[in-house]
Coordinates of C-alpha atoms and ligand atoms in Angstrom, one line a residue:
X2 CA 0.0 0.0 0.0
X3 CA 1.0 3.4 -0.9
X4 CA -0.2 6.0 2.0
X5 CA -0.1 10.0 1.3
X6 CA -0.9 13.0 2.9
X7 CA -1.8 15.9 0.7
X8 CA -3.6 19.6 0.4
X9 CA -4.3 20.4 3.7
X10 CA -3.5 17.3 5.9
X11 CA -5.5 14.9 4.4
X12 CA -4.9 11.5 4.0
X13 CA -4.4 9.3 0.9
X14 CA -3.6 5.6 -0.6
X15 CA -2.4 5.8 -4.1
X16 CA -3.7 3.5 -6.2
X17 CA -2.8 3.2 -9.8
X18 CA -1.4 6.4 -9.9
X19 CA -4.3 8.3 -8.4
X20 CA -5.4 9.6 -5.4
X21 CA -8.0 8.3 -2.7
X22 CA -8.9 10.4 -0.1
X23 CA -9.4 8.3 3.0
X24 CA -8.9 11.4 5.7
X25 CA -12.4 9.9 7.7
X26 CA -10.8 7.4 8.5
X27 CA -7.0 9.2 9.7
X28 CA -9.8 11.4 11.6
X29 CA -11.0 8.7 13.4
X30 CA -7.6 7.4 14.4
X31 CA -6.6 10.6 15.8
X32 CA -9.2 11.0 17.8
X33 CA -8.6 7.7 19.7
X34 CA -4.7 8.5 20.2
X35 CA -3.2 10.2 23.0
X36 CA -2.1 14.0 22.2
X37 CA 1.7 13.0 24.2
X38 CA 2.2 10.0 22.2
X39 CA 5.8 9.4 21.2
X40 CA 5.1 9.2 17.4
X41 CA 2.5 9.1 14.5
X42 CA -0.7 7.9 15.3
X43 CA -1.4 6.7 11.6
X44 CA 1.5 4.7 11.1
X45 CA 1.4 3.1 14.7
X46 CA -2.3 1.9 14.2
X47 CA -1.4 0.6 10.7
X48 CA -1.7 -3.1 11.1
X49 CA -4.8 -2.8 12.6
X50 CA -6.4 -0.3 10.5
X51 CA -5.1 -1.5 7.2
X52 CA -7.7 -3.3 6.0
X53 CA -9.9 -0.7 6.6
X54 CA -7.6 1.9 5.2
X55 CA -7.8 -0.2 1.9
X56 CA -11.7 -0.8 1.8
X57 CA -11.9 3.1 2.3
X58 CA -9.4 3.6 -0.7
X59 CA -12.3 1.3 -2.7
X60 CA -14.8 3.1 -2.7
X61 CA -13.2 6.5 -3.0
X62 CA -13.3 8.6 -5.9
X63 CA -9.3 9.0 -7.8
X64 CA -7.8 12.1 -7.4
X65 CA -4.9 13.2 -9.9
X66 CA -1.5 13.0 -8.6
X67 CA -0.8 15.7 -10.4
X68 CA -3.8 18.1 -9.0
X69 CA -2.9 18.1 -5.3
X70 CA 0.3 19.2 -3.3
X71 CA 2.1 16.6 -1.9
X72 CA 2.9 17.0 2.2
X73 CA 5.7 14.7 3.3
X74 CA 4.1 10.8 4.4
X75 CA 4.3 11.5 8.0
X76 CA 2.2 14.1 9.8
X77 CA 4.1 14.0 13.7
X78 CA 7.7 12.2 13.2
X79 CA 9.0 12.0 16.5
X80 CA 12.5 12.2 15.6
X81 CA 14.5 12.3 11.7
X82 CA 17.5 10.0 12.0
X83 CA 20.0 9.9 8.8
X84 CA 23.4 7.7 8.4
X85 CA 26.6 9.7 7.6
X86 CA 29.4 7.7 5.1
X87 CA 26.9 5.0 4.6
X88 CA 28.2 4.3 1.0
X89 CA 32.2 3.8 0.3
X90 CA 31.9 5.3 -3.1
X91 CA 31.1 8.5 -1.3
X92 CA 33.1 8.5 1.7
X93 CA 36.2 8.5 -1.0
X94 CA 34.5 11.5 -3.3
X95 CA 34.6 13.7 -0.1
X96 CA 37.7 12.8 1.2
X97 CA 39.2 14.1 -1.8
X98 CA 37.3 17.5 -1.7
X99 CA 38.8 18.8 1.6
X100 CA 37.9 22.4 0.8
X101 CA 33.9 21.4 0.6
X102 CA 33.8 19.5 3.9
X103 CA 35.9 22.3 5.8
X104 CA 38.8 19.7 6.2
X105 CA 40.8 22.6 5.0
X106 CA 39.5 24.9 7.6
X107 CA 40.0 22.0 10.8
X108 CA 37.0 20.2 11.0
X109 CA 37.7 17.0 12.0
X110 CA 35.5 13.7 11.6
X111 CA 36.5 10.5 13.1
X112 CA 36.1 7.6 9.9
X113 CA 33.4 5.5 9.2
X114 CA 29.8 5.1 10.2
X115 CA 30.6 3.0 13.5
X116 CA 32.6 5.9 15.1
X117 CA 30.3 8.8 13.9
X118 CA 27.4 7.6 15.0
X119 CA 23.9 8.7 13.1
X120 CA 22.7 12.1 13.5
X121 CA 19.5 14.0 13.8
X122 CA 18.0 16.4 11.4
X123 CA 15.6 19.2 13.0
X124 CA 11.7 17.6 12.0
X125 CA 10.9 21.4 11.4
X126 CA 13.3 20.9 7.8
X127 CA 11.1 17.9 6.7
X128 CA 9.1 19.0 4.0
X129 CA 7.1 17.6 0.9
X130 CA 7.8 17.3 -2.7
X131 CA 5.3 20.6 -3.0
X132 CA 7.0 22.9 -0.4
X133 CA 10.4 22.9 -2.9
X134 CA 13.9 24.0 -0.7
X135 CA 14.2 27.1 0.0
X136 CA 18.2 27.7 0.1
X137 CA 19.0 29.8 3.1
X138 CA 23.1 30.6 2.0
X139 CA 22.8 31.3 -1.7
X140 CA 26.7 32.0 -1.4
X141 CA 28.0 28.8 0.3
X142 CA 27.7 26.0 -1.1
X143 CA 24.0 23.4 -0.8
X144 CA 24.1 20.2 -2.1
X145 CA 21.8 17.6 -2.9
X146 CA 21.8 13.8 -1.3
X147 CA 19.2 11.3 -2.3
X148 CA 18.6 9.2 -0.1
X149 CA 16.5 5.5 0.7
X150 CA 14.2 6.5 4.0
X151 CA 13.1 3.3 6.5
X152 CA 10.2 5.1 8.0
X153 CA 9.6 2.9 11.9
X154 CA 6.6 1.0 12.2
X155 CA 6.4 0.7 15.6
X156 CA 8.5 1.1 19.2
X157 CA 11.6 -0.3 20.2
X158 CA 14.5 -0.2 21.7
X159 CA 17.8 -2.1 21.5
X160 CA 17.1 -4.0 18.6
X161 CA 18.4 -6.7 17.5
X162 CA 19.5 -7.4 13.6
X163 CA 16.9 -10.5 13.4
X164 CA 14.4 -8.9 14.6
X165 CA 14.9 -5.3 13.2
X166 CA 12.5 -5.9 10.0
X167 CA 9.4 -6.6 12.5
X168 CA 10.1 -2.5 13.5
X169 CA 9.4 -1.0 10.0
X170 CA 6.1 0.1 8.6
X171 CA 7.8 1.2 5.4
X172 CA 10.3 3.3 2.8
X173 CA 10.0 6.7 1.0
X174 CA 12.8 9.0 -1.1
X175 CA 14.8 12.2 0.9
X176 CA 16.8 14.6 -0.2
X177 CA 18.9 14.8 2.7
X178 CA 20.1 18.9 1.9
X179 CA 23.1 19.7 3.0
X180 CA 25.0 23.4 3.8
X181 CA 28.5 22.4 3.1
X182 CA 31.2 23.8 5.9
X183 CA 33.0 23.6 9.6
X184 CA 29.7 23.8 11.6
X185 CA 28.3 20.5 13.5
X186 CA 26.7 18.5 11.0
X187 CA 23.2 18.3 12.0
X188 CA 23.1 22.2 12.4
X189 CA 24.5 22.1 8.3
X190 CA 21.3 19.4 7.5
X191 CA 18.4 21.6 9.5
X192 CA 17.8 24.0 7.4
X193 CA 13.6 24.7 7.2
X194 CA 13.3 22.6 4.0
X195 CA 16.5 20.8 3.9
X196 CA 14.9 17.5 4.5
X197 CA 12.2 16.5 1.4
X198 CA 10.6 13.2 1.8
X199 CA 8.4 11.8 -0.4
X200 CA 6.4 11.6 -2.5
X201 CA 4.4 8.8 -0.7
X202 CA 5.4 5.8 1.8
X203 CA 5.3 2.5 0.7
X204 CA 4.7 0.1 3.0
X205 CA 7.2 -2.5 3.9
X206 CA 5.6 -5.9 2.1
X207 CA 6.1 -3.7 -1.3
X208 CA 10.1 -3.6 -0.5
X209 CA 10.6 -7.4 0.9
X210 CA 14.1 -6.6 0.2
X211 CA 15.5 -3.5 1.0
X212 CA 18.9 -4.0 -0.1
X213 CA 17.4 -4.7 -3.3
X214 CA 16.6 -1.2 -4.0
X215 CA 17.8 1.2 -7.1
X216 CA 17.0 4.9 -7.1
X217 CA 18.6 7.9 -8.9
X218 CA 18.3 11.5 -8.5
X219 CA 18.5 14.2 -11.9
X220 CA 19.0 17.7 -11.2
X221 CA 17.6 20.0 -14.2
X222 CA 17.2 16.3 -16.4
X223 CA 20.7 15.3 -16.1
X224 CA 21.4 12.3 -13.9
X225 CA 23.1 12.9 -11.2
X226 CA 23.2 10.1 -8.0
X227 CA 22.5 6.8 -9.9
X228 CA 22.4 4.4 -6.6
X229 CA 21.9 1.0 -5.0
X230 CA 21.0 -0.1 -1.6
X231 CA 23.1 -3.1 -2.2
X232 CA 26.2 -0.5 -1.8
X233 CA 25.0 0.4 1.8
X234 CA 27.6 -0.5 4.5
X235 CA 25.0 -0.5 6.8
X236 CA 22.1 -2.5 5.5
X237 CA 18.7 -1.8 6.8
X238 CA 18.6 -4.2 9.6
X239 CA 21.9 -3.3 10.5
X240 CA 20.9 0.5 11.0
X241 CA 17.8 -0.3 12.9
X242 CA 20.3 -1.7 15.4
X243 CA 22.5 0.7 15.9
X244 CA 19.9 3.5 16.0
X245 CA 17.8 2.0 18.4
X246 CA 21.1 1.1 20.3
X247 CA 21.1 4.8 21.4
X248 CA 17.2 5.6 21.6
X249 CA 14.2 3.8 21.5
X250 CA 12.7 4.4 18.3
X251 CA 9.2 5.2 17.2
X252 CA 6.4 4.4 14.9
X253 CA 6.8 7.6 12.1
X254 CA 10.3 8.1 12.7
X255 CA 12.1 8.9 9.6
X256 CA 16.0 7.0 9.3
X257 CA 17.9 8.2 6.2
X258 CA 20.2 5.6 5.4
X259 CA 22.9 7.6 3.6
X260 CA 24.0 9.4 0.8
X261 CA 25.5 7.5 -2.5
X262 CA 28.1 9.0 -4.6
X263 CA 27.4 11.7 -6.8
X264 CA 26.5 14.7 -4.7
X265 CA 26.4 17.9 -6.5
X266 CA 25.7 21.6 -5.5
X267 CA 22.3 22.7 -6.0
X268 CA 21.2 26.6 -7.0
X269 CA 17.9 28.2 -6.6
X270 CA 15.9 27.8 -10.3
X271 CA 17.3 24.2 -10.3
X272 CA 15.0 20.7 -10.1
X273 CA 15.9 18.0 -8.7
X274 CA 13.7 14.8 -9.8
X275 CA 13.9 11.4 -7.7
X276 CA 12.8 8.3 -8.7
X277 CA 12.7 4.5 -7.7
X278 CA 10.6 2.6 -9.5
X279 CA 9.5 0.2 -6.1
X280 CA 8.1 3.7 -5.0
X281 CA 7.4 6.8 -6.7
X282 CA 8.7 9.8 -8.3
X283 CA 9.0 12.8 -6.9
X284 CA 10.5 17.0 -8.1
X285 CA 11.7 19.4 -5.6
X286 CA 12.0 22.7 -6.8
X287 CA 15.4 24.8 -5.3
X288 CA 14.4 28.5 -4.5
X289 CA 16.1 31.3 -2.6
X290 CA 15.1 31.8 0.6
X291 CA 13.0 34.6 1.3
Ligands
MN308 MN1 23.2 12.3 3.9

């Protein structure tokens, strides 16, 4: 299933390439869920309102795609995760550009994914394929990552590899945007807007194999991250465990699993368009910031 949230926080499942509006029934799951819960209250109720998420979708009339604005798939996140040097091909195209990651200037990084840990992005950059990125430094430079996003089905803590597939309700595309420079890393990534998701979730029995997964980004129709989850030094499972190592994780939480090679800067005018054919497409429009 294919859930979206569009317009003005409603709720969708995308079927054939159109839209139905199942928001009566998100409605009704809100108003049974606590207002403190750690979390989304869609995507925690989701195998037990499935089914009738997907008889609602039935009898609802298509919407265009094309017609709406797309929101990003999770309404409350309780927390955005995303994996630094996830992918060797990109560790090595940054350590040879010293002057973009402030190497130059004495910022200092210990190596791999084990010692740096995964960091947060602020949820208030999250946006959807319709909000665009608005880029707040037009005269340092912004890159683009694409990126595969696990999106956590339900709580946990301390994880283990085995069991880590039980904890995910399903995948979507990020752009996780970066502000190159010397500044802490999640302070670079938190830009309002630096963190597209979209442009729907799948759920996980779509994706049995997530390491199976190829997805490309073009910026302005040229083709610029072609990428495969089977490249991920982490795998999936592997960054369930080590995320929920450190916290407990919960249902809604977005984990951005890393950056392949081919990061390029990004300018306001330009488009970037992501694709993976196990779950959408989606276009981001760069702007300046106001
Ligand atoms: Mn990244």
């Amino acid at each position: 299933m294919k859930l979206c949230r569009f317009n003005e926080d409603r709720l969708g499942v995308v079927v054939d390439g159109a839209i139905r509006d199942i928001t009566d029934v998100q409605t009704e799951i809100r108003a049974n869920a606590r207002y403190d819960m750690k979390g989304d209250a869609v995507i925690a109720s989701l195998p037990e309102w499935r089914s009738r998420m997907e008889e609602a979708a039935e009898s609802a009339e298509p919407i265009d795609v094309a017609s709406v604005d797309l929101l990003p798939p999770i309404a409350r996140p309780c927390k955005t995760m995303a994996a630094p040097v996830n992918y060797e091909a990109h560790v090595a195209e940054m350590a040879a550009q010293p002057h973009v990651t402030g190497e130059d200037k004495g910022a200092q990084r210990p190596s791999g994914i084990q010692n740096q840990g995964i960091f947060l992005k602020a949820n208030s950059a999250v946006v959807g394929p319709s909000e665009g990125v608005a880029i707040r430094f037009p005269d340092r430079r912004n890159d683009h990552e694409v990126e595969f996003v696990i999106i956590v089905g339900k709580e946990g803590s301390r994880i283990k590899r085995e069991n880590a597939m039980d904890y995910v309700a399903g995948y979507t595309l990020g752009l996780d945007m970066t502000v190159r420079g010397i500044e802490d890393r999640s302070f670079r990534k938190s830009c309002d807007g630096y963190a597209p998701v979209g442009p729907w979730m799948v759920t996980a029995d779509e994706i049995p194999d997530p390491g199976n997964v190829p997805f490309t980004v073009h910026l302005n129709g040229n083709l610029q991250q072609d990428a495969h989850t089977k490249d991920l030094i982490f795998d999936v499972p592997r960054l369930i465990e080590f995320a929920s190592e450190f916290y407990t994780i919960y249902p809604g939480d977005y984990l951005f699993t890393g950056s392949p090679p081919g990061v390029s800067e990004v300018h306001p005018g330009d488009v970037m368009r992501c694709n993976c054919e196990l779950i959408g497409e989606m276009e981001v429009v760069v702007r300046e910031a106001e």
